[in-house]
Amino acid sequence: MSPRATFFLTLLGVLIAGAPLPWLTGAAEPAVTAAAETAPAARQAVYATLRATGNPEKLQLRLHGELLAEVTGDLPWEGDLLLPVGSEAADIEVEAAWAEPGEQAVTLTLEPDGREACSCTRWAEAGTMHDVFHFVW
């Protein structure tokens, strides 16, 4: 028998022997309840202060792709952001654009109830920023 035929017969045997393994080992996908998929996460208001150099034309704050705030007008901006209840950390995406070229900075301060305030500053060089601000309490 040729080496090629031997190879294909061996491959066929391995495939036939391995095909029923998922059913024999009981491997199943984890079940997800419909309530877990549709129930919105509980949120709490967290006091936020946003400062920036210059006057950004566009400034948005997002959490996991969900828009938390779109800031227009003069800075500093102060307001409440709705973050998940009981979270020990938050990764806030900040997207900003300035008309003026050069280095610009954005500082975001979060003050959850009963915890110390956390502040984070990032710099942008080309007049645009798309960065993640990481906060841990």
XYZ file of N, CA and C in Angstrom:
411
model
N 0.850 -1.161 0.000
C 0.000 0.000 0.000
C 0.906 1.237 0.000
N 0.441 2.284 -0.690
C 1.259 3.481 -0.800
C 1.223 4.275 0.510
N 2.240 5.111 0.778
C 2.244 5.932 2.008
C 1.043 6.883 2.071
N 0.631 7.384 0.933
C -0.506 8.312 0.909
C -1.785 7.589 1.335
N -2.021 6.394 0.829
C -3.212 5.632 1.188
C -3.181 5.264 2.666
N -2.011 4.899 3.187
C -1.872 4.575 4.604
C -2.201 5.786 5.474
N -1.726 6.940 5.065
C -1.998 8.171 5.811
C -3.495 8.458 5.859
N -4.171 8.385 4.709
C -5.596 8.704 4.662
C -6.434 7.672 5.414
N -6.063 6.413 5.369
C -6.787 5.403 6.144
C -6.609 5.621 7.643
N -5.403 5.996 8.067
C -5.156 6.297 9.480
C -5.956 7.524 9.917
N -5.962 8.554 9.081
C -6.723 9.770 9.377
C -8.208 9.463 9.489
N -8.736 8.649 8.585
C -10.138 8.262 8.627
C -10.452 7.513 9.916
N -9.578 6.618 10.350
C -9.787 5.883 11.595
C -9.813 6.796 12.805
N -8.924 7.784 12.845
C -8.887 8.726 13.967
C -10.161 9.573 13.997
N -10.615 10.019 12.848
C -11.832 10.826 12.790
C -13.055 10.027 13.222
N -13.145 8.779 12.784
C -14.293 7.943 13.167
C -14.261 7.656 14.668
N -13.087 7.400 15.206
C -12.976 7.114 16.637
C -13.243 8.359 17.480
N -12.877 9.535 16.994
C -13.019 10.763 17.777
C -14.346 11.461 17.602
N -15.130 11.109 16.597
C -16.390 11.805 16.328
C -17.376 11.733 17.482
N -17.592 10.580 18.141
C -18.596 10.534 19.213
C -18.098 11.042 20.567
N -16.864 11.497 20.681
C -16.326 11.917 21.983
C -17.128 13.029 22.656
N -17.573 14.080 21.962
C -18.351 15.104 22.672
C -19.612 14.552 23.328
N -20.266 13.576 22.695
C -21.469 13.011 23.291
C -21.133 12.050 24.417
N -20.042 11.328 24.294
C -19.671 10.359 25.314
C -19.141 11.010 26.580
N -18.475 12.146 26.453
C -17.906 12.814 27.627
C -18.891 13.741 28.298
N -20.050 13.951 27.686
C -21.068 14.801 28.293
C -20.751 16.277 28.194
N -19.888 16.677 27.276
C -19.565 18.087 27.110
C -20.800 18.819 26.609
N -21.200 19.816 27.342
C -22.381 20.592 26.960
C -22.080 22.066 27.149
N -22.790 22.875 26.404
C -22.624 24.323 26.562
C -23.293 24.758 27.848
N -22.704 25.708 28.547
C -23.326 26.169 29.790
C -24.669 26.831 29.509
N -25.632 26.517 30.341
C -26.975 27.077 30.167
C -27.012 28.493 30.724
N -27.628 29.381 29.972
C -27.800 30.763 30.401
C -29.284 31.019 30.524
N -29.695 31.471 31.685
C -31.121 31.715 31.874
C -31.537 32.983 31.163
N -32.781 33.024 30.765
C -33.302 34.195 30.057
C -33.300 35.417 30.961
N -33.497 35.223 32.262
C -33.511 36.362 33.187
C -32.150 37.027 33.251
N -31.083 36.235 33.197
C -29.737 36.804 33.255
C -29.429 37.598 31.998
N -29.991 37.198 30.878
C -29.731 37.908 29.627
C -30.480 39.230 29.560
N -31.684 39.286 30.112
C -32.521 40.462 29.936
C -32.493 41.416 31.126
N -32.090 40.951 32.294
C -32.112 41.808 33.474
C -31.017 42.863 33.396
N -31.378 44.146 33.469
C -30.346 45.180 33.455
C -29.577 45.186 34.775
N -28.305 45.480 34.690
C -27.472 45.533 35.887
C -27.890 46.724 36.742
N -27.905 46.523 38.047
C -28.239 47.612 38.959
C -27.140 48.665 38.883
N -27.551 49.912 38.896
C -26.598 51.018 38.751
C -26.675 51.940 39.956
N -25.548 52.601 40.226
C -25.495 53.616 41.274
C -24.864 54.875 40.696
N -25.296 55.997 41.192
C -24.746 57.269 40.733
C -23.396 57.507 41.406
N -22.401 57.843 40.596
C -21.067 58.161 41.083
C -20.762 59.584 40.631
N -20.395 60.432 41.586
C -20.102 61.827 41.269
C -18.801 61.909 40.481
N -18.829 62.633 39.378
C -17.662 62.731 38.503
C -17.325 64.186 38.227
N -16.037 64.463 38.117
C -15.540 65.775 37.716
C -14.611 65.559 36.526
N -14.814 66.337 35.482
C -14.032 66.202 34.265
C -13.386 67.538 33.946
N -12.062 67.507 33.805
C -11.296 68.702 33.450
C -10.473 68.404 32.212
N -10.223 69.427 31.397
C -9.401 69.241 30.197
C -8.714 70.547 29.857
N -7.558 70.425 29.217
C -6.893 71.619 28.711
C -7.602 72.035 27.433
N -7.565 73.307 27.159
C -8.257 73.784 25.972
C -9.757 73.579 26.113
N -10.451 73.620 25.003
C -11.887 73.404 25.000
C -12.187 72.340 23.948
N -12.372 71.092 24.332
C -12.596 70.032 23.364
C -13.897 70.245 22.582
N -13.840 69.959 21.290
C -15.046 70.022 20.475
C -15.954 68.840 20.773
N -15.345 67.708 21.106
C -16.080 66.476 21.377
C -15.472 65.816 22.597
N -16.310 65.378 23.528
C -15.829 64.685 24.719
C -16.911 63.707 25.166
N -16.618 62.409 25.058
C -17.576 61.374 25.424
C -16.963 60.415 26.425
N -17.798 59.946 27.355
C -17.398 58.955 28.342
C -18.257 57.717 28.126
N -17.602 56.541 28.058
C -18.319 55.290 27.815
C -17.856 54.226 28.815
N -18.775 53.322 29.132
C -18.471 52.154 29.951
C -18.936 50.939 29.176
N -18.007 50.084 28.777
C -18.306 48.888 27.980
C -19.087 49.250 26.718
N -18.722 50.346 26.087
C -19.366 50.763 24.846
C -20.655 51.546 25.033
N -21.177 51.613 26.245
C -22.419 52.339 26.520
C -22.087 53.785 26.891
N -22.737 54.714 26.229
C -22.480 56.135 26.465
C -22.955 56.530 27.860
N -22.033 57.034 28.677
C -22.365 57.518 30.017
C -22.662 59.005 30.002
N -21.844 59.756 29.252
C -22.019 61.211 29.201
C -21.361 61.754 27.944
N -21.986 62.760 27.392
C -21.396 63.509 26.289
C -21.332 64.959 26.758
N -20.119 65.448 26.906
C -19.903 66.754 27.509
C -19.709 67.795 26.409
N -20.517 68.828 26.466
C -20.373 69.955 25.543
C -20.334 71.225 26.385
N -19.697 72.220 25.858
C -19.620 73.479 26.592
C -18.334 73.598 27.375
N -18.355 74.542 28.296
C -17.150 74.849 29.072
C -16.871 73.777 30.121
N -15.592 73.605 30.392
C -15.142 72.691 31.431
C -14.592 73.500 32.588
N -14.539 73.031 33.798
C -14.779 71.667 34.246
C -16.262 71.312 34.239
N -16.520 70.024 34.039
C -17.870 69.473 34.062
C -18.016 68.636 35.316
N -19.155 68.751 35.969
C -19.444 67.958 37.157
C -20.822 67.345 37.003
N -20.940 66.088 37.377
C -22.231 65.416 37.270
C -22.134 63.988 37.764
N -23.244 63.269 37.637
C -23.302 61.880 38.075
C -23.187 60.947 36.879
N -22.407 59.879 37.053
C -22.307 58.804 36.074
C -22.919 57.560 36.709
N -23.671 56.788 35.942
C -24.284 55.570 36.463
C -23.360 54.388 36.205
N -22.786 53.861 37.292
C -21.877 52.720 37.224
C -22.519 51.522 37.916
N -22.108 50.290 37.577
C -22.677 49.103 38.223
C -22.492 49.146 39.737
N -23.513 48.706 40.455
C -23.487 48.699 41.922
C -22.445 47.700 42.416
N -21.677 48.106 43.427
C -20.729 47.218 44.077
C -19.464 46.936 43.293
N -19.243 47.634 42.204
C -18.028 47.363 41.435
C -16.813 47.931 42.166
N -15.752 47.165 42.166
C -14.506 47.578 42.818
C -13.587 48.307 41.846
N -13.945 48.292 40.562
C -13.119 48.928 39.538
C -14.013 49.370 38.383
N -13.504 50.283 37.589
C -14.224 50.745 36.398
C -13.205 51.140 35.338
N -13.487 50.764 34.112
C -12.679 51.165 32.961
C -13.539 52.086 32.101
N -13.279 53.378 32.186
C -14.059 54.374 31.464
C -13.304 54.745 30.191
N -13.970 54.595 29.059
C -13.380 54.985 27.784
C -13.650 56.475 27.571
N -12.605 57.219 27.257
C -12.728 58.654 27.025
C -12.325 58.941 25.586
N -13.211 59.609 24.882
C -12.940 60.003 23.507
C -13.088 61.515 23.426
N -12.033 62.174 22.960
C -12.039 63.632 22.902
C -11.352 64.108 21.627
N -11.763 65.286 21.168
C -11.138 65.907 19.989
C -11.083 67.415 20.212
N -9.939 67.992 19.884
C -9.724 69.417 20.020
C -9.459 70.029 18.648
N -9.857 71.284 18.489
C -9.567 71.991 17.246
C -8.112 72.451 17.229
N -7.579 72.781 18.407
C -6.206 73.261 18.510
C -5.233 72.080 18.460
N -4.184 72.179 17.669
C -3.184 71.102 17.660
C -2.304 71.193 18.908
N -1.555 70.151 19.163
C -0.628 70.162 20.290
C -1.080 69.244 21.401
N -0.295 69.229 22.471
C -0.596 68.364 23.599
C -1.817 68.869 24.357
N -2.678 67.935 24.688
C -3.883 68.230 25.465
C -3.987 67.177 26.563
N -4.684 67.513 27.632
C -4.842 66.570 28.743
C -6.288 66.530 29.196
N -6.688 65.353 29.693
C -8.012 65.161 30.283
C -7.815 64.509 31.639
N -8.497 65.033 32.650
C -8.479 64.459 33.991
C -9.904 64.124 34.386
N -10.117 62.881 34.793
C -11.424 62.417 35.244
C -11.291 61.966 36.690
N -12.162 62.485 37.547
C -12.182 62.125 38.961
C -13.536 61.510 39.280
N -13.524 60.324 39.892
C -14.746 59.650 40.310
C -14.790 59.567 41.820
N -15.964 59.859 42.399
C -16.136 59.839 43.848
C -17.350 58.980 44.208
N -17.166 57.653 44.350
C -18.292 56.804 44.762
C -18.649 57.059 46.229
N -19.913 56.854 46.576
C -20.347 57.032 47.957
C -19.607 56.080 48.884
N -19.080 56.609 49.962
C -18.413 55.795 50.972
C -17.007 55.359 50.608
N -16.454 55.857 49.520
C -15.096 55.483 49.120
C -14.316 56.746 48.761
N -12.996 56.586 48.739
C -12.155 57.731 48.386
C -12.252 58.040 46.905
N -12.049 59.303 46.587
C -12.060 59.728 45.188
C -10.828 59.187 44.470
N -11.018 58.805 43.214
C -9.911 58.358 42.359
C -9.834 59.290 41.172
N -8.619 59.631 40.791
C -8.410 60.542 39.690
C -7.441 59.930 38.690
N -7.660 60.216 37.409
C -6.808 59.682 36.357
C -6.633 60.760 35.284
N -5.398 60.943 34.824
C -5.091 61.938 33.791
C -4.388 61.259 32.631
N -4.789 61.617 31.419
C -4.140 61.114 30.207
C -3.843 62.297 29.290
N -2.766 62.154 28.528
C -2.335 63.185 27.586
C -2.556 62.712 26.156
N -2.897 63.656 25.294
C -3.040 63.381 23.858
C -2.148 64.351 23.106
N -1.516 63.874 22.041
C -0.575 64.733 21.322
C -1.115 65.281 20.011
N -1.952 64.559 19.325
C -2.360 64.966 17.981
C -3.708 65.667 17.949
N -4.191 66.126 19.069
C -5.480 66.812 19.104
C -6.657 65.862 19.218
N -6.407 64.553 19.320
C -7.478 63.578 19.535
C -7.051 62.595 20.614
N -8.037 62.056 21.305
C -7.769 61.085 22.348
C -8.834 60.000 22.300
N -8.401 58.780 22.390
C -9.293 57.631 22.596
C -8.532 56.712 23.540
N -8.840 56.814 24.825
C -8.065 56.102 25.836
C -8.998 55.535 26.897
N -8.481 54.595 27.675
C -9.237 53.987 28.754
C -8.639 54.446 30.081
N -9.501 54.981 30.938
C -9.097 55.423 32.260
C -9.495 54.309 33.230
N -8.526 53.763 33.956
C -8.771 52.645 34.855
C -8.842 53.149 36.296
N -9.945 52.810 36.973
C -10.141 53.223 38.354
C -10.323 51.991 39.228
N -9.665 51.983 40.402
C -9.807 50.901 41.375
C -10.037 51.551 42.733
N -11.055 51.039 43.448
C -11.339 51.566 44.782
C -10.965 50.579 45.836
